[in-house]
Tab-separated table of C-alpha atoms and ligand atoms in Angstrom:
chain	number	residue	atom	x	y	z
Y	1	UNK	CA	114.502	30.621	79.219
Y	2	UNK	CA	111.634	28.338	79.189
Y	3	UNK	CA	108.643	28.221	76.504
Y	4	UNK	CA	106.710	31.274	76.674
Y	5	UNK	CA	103.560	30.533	79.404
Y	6	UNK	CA	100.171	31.807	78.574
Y	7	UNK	CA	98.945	35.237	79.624
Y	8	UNK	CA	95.673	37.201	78.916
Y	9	UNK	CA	97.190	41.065	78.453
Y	10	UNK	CA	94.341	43.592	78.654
Y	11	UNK	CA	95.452	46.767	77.888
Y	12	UNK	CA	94.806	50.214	79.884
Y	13	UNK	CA	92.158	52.544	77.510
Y	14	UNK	CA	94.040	55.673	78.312
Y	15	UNK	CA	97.766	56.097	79.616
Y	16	UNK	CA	98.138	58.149	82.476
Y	17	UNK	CA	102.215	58.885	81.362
Y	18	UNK	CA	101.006	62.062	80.198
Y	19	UNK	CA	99.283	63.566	83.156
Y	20	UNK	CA	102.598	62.103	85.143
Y	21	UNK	CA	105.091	64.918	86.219
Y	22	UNK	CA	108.570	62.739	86.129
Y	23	UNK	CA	110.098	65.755	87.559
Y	24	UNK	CA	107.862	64.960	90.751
Y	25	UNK	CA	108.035	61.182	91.650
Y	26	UNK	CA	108.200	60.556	95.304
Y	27	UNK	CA	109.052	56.758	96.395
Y	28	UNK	CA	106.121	54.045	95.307
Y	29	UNK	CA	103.260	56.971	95.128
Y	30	UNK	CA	102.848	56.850	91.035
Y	31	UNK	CA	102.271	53.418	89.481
Y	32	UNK	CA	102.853	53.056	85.674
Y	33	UNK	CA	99.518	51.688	83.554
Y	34	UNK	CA	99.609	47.934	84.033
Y	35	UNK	CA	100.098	45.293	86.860
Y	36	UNK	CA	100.930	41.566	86.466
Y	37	UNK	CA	98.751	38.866	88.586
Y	38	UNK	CA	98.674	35.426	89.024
Y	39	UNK	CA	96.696	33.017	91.071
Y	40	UNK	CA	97.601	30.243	93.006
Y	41	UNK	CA	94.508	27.609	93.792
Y	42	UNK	CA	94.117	23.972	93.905
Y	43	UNK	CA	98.229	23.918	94.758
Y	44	UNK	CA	99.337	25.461	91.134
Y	45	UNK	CA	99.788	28.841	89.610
Y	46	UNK	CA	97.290	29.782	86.937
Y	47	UNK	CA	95.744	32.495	85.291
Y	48	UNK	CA	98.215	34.677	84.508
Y	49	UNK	CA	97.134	38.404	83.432
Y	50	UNK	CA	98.686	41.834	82.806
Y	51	UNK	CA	95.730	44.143	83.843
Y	52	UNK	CA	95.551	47.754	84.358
Y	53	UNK	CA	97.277	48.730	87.381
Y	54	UNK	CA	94.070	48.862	90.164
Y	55	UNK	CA	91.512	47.575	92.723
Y	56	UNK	CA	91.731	43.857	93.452
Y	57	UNK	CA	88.205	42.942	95.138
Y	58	UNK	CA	88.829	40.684	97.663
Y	59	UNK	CA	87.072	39.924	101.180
Y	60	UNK	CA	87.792	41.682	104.291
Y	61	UNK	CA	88.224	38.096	105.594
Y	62	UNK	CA	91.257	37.364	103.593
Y	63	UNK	CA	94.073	35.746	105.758
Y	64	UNK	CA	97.021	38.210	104.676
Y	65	UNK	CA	95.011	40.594	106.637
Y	66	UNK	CA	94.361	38.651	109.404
Y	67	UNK	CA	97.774	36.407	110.263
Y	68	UNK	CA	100.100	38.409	107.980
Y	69	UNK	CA	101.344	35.820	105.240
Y	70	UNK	CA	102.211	38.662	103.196
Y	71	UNK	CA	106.022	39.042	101.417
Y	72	UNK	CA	107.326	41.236	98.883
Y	73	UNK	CA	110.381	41.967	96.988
Y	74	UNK	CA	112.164	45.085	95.326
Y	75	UNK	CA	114.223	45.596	92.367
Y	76	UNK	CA	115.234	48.087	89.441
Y	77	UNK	CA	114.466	48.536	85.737
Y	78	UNK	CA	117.445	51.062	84.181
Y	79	UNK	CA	117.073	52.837	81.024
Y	80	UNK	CA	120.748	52.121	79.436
Y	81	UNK	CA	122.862	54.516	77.494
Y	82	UNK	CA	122.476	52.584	74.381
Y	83	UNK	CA	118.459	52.161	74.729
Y	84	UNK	CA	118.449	49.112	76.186
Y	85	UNK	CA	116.628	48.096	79.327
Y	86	UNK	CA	117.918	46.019	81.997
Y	87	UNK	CA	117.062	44.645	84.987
Y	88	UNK	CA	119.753	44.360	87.785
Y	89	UNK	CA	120.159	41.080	89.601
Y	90	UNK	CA	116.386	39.932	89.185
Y	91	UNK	CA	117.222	36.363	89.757
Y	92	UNK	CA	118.571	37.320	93.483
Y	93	UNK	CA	115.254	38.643	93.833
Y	94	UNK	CA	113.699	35.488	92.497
Y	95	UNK	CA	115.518	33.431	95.046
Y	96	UNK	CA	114.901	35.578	98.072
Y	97	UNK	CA	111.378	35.914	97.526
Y	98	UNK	CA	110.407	31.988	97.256
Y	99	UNK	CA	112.727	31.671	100.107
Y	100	UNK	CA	110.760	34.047	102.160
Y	101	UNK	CA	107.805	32.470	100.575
Y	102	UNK	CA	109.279	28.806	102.356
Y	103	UNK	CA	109.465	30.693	105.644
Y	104	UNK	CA	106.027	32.298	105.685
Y	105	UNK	CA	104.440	28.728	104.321
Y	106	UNK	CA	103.417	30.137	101.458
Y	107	UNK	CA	103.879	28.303	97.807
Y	108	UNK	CA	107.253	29.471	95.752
Y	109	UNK	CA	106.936	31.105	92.435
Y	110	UNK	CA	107.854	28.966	89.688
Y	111	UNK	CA	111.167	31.205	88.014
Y	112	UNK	CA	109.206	31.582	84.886
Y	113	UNK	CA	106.156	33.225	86.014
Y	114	UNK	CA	108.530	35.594	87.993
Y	115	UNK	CA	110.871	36.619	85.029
Y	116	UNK	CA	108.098	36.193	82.360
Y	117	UNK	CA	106.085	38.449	84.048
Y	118	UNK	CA	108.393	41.175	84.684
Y	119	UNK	CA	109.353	41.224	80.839
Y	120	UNK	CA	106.012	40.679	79.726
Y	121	UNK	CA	105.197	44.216	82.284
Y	122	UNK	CA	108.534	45.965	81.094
Y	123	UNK	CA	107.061	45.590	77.282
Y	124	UNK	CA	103.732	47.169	77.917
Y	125	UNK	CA	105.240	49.546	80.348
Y	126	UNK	CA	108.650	50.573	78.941
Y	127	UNK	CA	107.534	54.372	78.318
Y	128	UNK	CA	107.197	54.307	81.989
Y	129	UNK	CA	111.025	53.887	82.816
Y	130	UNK	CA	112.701	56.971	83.398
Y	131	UNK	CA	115.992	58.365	81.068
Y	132	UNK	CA	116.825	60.840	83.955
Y	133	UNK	CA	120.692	60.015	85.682
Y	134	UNK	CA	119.939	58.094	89.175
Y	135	UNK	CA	115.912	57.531	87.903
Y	136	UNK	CA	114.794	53.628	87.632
Y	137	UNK	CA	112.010	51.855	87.658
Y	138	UNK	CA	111.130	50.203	90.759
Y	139	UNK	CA	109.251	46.854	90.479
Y	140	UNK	CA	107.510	45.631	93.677
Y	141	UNK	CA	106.731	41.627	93.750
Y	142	UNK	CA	104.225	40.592	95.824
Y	143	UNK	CA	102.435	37.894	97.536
Y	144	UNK	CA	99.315	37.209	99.695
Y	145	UNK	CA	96.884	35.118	101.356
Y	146	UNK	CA	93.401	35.674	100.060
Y	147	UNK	CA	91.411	32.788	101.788
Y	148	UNK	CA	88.641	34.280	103.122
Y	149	UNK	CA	88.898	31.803	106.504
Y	150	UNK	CA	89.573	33.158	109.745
Y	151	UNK	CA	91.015	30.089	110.703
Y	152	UNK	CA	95.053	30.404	111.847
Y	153	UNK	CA	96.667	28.200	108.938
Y	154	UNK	CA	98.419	28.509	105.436
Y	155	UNK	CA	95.792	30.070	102.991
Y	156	UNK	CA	94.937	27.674	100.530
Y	157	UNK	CA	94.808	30.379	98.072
Y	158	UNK	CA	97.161	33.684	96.920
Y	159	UNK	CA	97.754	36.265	94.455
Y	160	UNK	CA	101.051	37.198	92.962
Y	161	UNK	CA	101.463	40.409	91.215
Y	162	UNK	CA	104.092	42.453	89.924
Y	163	UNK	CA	103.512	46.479	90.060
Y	164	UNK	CA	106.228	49.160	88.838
Y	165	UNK	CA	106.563	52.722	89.737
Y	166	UNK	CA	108.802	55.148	88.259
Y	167	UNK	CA	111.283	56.612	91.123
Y	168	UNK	CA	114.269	59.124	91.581
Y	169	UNK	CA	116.796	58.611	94.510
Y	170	UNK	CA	114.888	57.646	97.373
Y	171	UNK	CA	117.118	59.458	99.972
Y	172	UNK	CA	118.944	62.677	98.899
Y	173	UNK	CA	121.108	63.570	102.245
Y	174	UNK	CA	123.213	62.380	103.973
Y	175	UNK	CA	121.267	60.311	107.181
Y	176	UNK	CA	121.189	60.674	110.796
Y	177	UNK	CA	120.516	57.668	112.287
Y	178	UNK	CA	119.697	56.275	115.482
Y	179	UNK	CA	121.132	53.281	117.131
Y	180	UNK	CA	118.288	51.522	118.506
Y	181	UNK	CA	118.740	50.017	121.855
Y	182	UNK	CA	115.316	49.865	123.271
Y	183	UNK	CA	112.600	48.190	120.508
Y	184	UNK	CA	113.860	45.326	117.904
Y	185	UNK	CA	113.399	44.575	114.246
Y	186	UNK	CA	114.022	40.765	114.529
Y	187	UNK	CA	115.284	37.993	116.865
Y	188	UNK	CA	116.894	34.671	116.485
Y	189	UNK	CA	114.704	32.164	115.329
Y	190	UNK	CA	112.218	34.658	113.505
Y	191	UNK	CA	111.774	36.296	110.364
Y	192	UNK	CA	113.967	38.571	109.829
Y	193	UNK	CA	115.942	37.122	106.753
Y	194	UNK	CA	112.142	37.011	104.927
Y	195	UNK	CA	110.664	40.200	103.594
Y	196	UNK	CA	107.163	39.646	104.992
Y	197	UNK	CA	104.884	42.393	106.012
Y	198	UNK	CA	105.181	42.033	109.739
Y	199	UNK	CA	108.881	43.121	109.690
Y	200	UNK	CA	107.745	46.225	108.499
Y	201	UNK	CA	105.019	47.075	110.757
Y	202	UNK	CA	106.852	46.314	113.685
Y	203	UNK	CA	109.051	48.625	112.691
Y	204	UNK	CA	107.049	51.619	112.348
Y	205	UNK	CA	106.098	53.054	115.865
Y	206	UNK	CA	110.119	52.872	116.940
Y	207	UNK	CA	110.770	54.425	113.989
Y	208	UNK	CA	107.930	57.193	114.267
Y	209	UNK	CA	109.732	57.851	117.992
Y	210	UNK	CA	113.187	58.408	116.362
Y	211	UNK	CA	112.055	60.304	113.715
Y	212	UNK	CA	110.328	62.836	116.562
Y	213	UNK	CA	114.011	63.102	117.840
Y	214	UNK	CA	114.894	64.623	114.421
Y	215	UNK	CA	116.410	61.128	113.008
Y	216	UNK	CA	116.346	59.686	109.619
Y	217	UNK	CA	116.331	56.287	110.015
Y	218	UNK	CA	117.396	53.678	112.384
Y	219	UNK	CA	119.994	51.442	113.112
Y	220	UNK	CA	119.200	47.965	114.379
Y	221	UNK	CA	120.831	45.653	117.190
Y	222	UNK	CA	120.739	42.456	118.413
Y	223	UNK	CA	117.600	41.535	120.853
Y	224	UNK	CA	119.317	39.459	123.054
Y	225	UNK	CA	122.567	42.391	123.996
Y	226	UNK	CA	121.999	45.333	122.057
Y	227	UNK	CA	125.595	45.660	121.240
Y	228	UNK	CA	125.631	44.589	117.910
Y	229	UNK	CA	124.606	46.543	114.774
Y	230	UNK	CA	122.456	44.719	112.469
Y	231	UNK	CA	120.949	46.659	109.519
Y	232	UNK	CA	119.561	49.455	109.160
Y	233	UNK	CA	115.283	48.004	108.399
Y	234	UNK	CA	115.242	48.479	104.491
Y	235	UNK	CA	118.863	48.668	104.020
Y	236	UNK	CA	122.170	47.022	104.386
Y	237	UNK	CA	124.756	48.680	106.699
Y	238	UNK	CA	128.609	48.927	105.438
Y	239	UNK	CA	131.310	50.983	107.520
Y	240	UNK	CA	134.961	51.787	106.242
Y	241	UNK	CA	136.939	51.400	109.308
Y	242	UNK	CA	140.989	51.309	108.912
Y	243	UNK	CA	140.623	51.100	104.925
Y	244	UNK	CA	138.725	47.685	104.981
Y	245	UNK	CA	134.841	47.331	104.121
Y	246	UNK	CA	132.811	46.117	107.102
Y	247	UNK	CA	129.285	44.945	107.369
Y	248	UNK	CA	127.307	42.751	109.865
Y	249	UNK	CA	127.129	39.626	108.590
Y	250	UNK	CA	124.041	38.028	106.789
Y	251	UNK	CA	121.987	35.980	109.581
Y	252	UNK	CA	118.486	34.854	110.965
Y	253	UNK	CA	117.884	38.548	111.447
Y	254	UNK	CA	119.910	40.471	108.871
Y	255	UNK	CA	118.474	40.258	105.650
Y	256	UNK	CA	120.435	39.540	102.979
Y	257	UNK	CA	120.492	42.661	100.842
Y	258	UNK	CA	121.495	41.999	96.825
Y	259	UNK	CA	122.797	45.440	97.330
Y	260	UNK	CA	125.558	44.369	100.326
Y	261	UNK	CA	126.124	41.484	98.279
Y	262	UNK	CA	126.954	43.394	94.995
Y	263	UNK	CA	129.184	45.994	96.788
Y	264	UNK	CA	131.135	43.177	98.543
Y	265	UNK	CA	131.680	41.666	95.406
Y	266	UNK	CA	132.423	45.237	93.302
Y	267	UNK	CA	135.207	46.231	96.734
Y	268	UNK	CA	136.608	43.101	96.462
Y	269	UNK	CA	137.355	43.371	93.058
Y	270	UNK	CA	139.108	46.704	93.452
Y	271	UNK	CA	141.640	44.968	96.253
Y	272	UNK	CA	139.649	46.360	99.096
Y	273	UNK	CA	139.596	44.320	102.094
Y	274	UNK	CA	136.051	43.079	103.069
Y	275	UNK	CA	135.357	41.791	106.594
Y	276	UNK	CA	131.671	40.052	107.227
Y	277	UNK	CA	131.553	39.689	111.157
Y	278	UNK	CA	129.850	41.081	114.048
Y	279	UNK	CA	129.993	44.692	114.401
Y	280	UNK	CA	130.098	45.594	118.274
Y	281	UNK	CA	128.555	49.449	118.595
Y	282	UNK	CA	130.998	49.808	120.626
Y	283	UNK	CA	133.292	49.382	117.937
Y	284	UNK	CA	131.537	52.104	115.718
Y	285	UNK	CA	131.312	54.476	118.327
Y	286	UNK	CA	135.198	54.234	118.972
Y	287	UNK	CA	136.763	54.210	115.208
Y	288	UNK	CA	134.569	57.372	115.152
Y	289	UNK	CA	135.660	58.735	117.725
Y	290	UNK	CA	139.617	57.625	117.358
Y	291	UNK	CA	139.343	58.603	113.273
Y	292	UNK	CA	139.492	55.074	112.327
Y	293	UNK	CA	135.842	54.870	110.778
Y	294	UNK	CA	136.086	56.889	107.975
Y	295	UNK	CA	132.445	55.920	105.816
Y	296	UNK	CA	129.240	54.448	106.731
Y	297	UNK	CA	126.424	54.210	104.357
Y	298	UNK	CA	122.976	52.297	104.003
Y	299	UNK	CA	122.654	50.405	100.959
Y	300	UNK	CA	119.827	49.051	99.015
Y	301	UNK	CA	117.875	48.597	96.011
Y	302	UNK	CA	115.045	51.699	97.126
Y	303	UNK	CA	117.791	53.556	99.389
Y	304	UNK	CA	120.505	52.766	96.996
Y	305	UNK	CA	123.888	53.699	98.705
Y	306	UNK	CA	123.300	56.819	101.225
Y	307	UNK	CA	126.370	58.281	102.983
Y	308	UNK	CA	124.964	58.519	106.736
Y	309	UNK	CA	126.008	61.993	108.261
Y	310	UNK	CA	125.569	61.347	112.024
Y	311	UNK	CA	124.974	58.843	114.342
Y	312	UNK	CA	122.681	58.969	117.405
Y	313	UNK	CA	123.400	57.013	120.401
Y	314	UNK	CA	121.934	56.948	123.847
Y	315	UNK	CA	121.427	60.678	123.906
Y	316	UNK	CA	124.733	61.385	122.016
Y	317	UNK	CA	125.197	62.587	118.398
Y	318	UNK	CA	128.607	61.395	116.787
Y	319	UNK	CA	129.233	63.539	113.507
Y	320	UNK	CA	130.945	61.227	111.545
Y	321	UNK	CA	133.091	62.809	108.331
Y	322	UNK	CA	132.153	65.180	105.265
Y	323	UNK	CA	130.477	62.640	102.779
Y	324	UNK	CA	132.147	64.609	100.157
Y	325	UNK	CA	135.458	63.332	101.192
Y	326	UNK	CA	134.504	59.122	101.094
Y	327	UNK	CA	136.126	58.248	98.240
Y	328	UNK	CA	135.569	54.442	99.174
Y	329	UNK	CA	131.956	54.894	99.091
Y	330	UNK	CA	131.943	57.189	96.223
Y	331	UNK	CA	134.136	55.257	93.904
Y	332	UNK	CA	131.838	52.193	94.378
Y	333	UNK	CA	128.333	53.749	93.859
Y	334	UNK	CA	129.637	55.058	90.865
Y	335	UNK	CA	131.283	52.103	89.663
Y	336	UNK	CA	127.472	50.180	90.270
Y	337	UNK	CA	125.518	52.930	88.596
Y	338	UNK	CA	127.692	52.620	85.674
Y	339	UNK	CA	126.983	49.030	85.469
Y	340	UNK	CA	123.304	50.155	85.800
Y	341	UNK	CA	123.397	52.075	83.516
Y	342	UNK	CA	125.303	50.093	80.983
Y	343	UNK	CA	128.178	53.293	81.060
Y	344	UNK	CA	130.595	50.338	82.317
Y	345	UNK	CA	131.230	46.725	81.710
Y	346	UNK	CA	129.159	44.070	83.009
Y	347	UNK	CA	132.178	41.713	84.101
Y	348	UNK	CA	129.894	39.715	86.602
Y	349	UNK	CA	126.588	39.298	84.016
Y	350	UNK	CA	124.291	41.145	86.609
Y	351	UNK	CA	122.108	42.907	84.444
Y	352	UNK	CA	119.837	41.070	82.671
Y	353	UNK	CA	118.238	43.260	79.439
Y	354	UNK	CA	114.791	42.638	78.693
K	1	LIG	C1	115.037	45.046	101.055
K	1	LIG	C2	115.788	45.140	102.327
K	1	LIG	C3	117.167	45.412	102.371
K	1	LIG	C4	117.964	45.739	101.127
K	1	LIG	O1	118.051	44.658	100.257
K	1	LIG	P1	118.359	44.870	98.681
K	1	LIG	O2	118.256	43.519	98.115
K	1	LIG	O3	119.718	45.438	98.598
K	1	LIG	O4	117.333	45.826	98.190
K	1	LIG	C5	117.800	45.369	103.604
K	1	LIG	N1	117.117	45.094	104.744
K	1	LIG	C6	115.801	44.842	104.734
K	1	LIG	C7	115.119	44.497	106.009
K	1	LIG	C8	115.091	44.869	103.543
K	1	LIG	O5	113.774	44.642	103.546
């Protein structure tokens, strides 16, 4: 990498790992000691800090609050067998998050603030990541607009920052989902390929309805038809119908999930047949019903891969099969977690030990 850049490390007085219960870590609730920040002003980045993880002052005036230019990323820290710890895919992350930085008109992270301060965080914090099997340590990237100007424009002015939170498996069943026909998560056109804060938010009072129907998540469509399955909001969605490995493909309102993309690449590898298309509902309804669909699971970096139990559609609850039978499914989790976890060969150089 690059020369080593400057940064001002001011460490926590007291550790709070040892008033942290690890057996108890619900998603993104416990945040380990430190936090990286930069600053962007006068159109460069600049004073870059690890801090202890906190309070920001800031004006109620700032523009992320106002007009949303807000975007974030997600990725995992593993504890390896031998000791070691890696990060998995971080320079996907990298990308994604400068190109939902272009989209928002906000100003792209130069790679080696983004990589420098994630090692430079992983060194202070290492006692933070987890040895548990499935356990990781999540770090959250984000960005926002902190002119205090209530005029509707790009903010002159943001912070990066970088925090980390220990976390377990984020889901632990199998999901019943809804098929959404009635709200949407994104259009043509939008932002739906950018994780910015609005896609989020949106999301929340459809999702608060489903969930009062006794669902676990939902499944997105299309805006314009509603026959098409998108994703699934904070995860990719991948069927097995007739022995082949079918997702939606990535578009203007599917975000591209480094998750998707590492499964594709890990079936592929084991001769399974992957098809990136359209996916009608109609389609998904059927091979369930016919026999044909035999798997269906959300995947992504916080969700991992979670087998999804039943599906709900227009009043209608399709049980799809046992997940304990989806060897598909099974067989590639476990292959990725191995690479993870450093248990099996790193043939495609995705983990990148800090
Ligand atoms: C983060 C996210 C995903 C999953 O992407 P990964 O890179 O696999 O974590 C899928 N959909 C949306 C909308 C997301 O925000």
């Amino acid at each position: 990498m690059n020369d080593t850049l400057d940064m001002t490390i001011t460490k926590a007085e007291q550790s709070r790992l040892t008033v942290t219960d690890f057996s108890q870590l619900p998603f993104g609730k416990v945040f380990s000691d430190h936090m990286f920040i930069a600053e962007f002003d006068n159109g460069t980045w600049g004073n870059l800090q690890v801090v202890p993880y906190g309070p920001i002052p800031m004006s109620p005036a700032i523009s992320a609050l106002h007009y949303g230019q807000a975007i974030f990323e997600g990725m995992k820290a593993y504890r390896q067998a031998n000791g070691k710890i890696s990060v998995f895919r971080p320079e996907k992350n990298f990308e994604r998050f400068n190109k939902s930085a272009v989209r928002m008109s906000m100003p792209e992270i130069p790679k080696e603030i983004f990589m420098q301060g994630i090692a430079a965080l992983i060194d202070i914090d290492e006692k933070w990541i987890p040895a548990q099997d499935g356990y990781s340590l999540y770090i959250r990237p984000v960005m926002f607009a902190t002119d205090p100007y209530l005029g509707v424009k790009p903010s002159d002015k943001y912070i990066f920052a970088l925090l980390t939170t220990p976390t377990g498996a984020y889901y632990s069943k199998a999901l019943k989902v809804k098929i959404e026909t009635e709200y949407t998560r994104a259009d043509d056109g939008g932002v739906g390929y950018a994780k910015t804060a609005g896609n989020y938010a949106r999301s929340l009072y459809p999702f608060a309805e489903a969930q009062k129907e006794g669902f676990d998540q939902l499944i997105w469509t299309d805006a314009a038809t509603h026959e098409f399955i998108e994703e699934a909001g904070t995860a990719n969605l991948i069927f097995v119908i007739n022995g082949k490995l079918v997702t939606p493909s990535v578009r203007s309102t599917v975000l591209d999930g480094v998750t998707r993309d590492t499964i594709i690449q890990l079936a592929k590898k084991a001769g399974i047949e992957v098809e990136e298309r359209r996916v009608s509902v109609k389609e998904v309804i059927a091979g369930i019903e016919n026999g044909s669909l035999t798997d269906a699971f959300a995947a992504g970096t916080a969700a991992t891969v979670t087998p999804i139990g039943e599906i709900g559609y227009q009043g209608k609850t399709y049980k799809l099969s046992d997940p304990a039978t989806r060897t598909i499914s099974a067989g590639i989790a476990k292959t990725l977690n191995d690479i993870r976890y450093g248990l099996a060969p790193d043939e495609f150089g995705w983990n990148w030990v800090v």
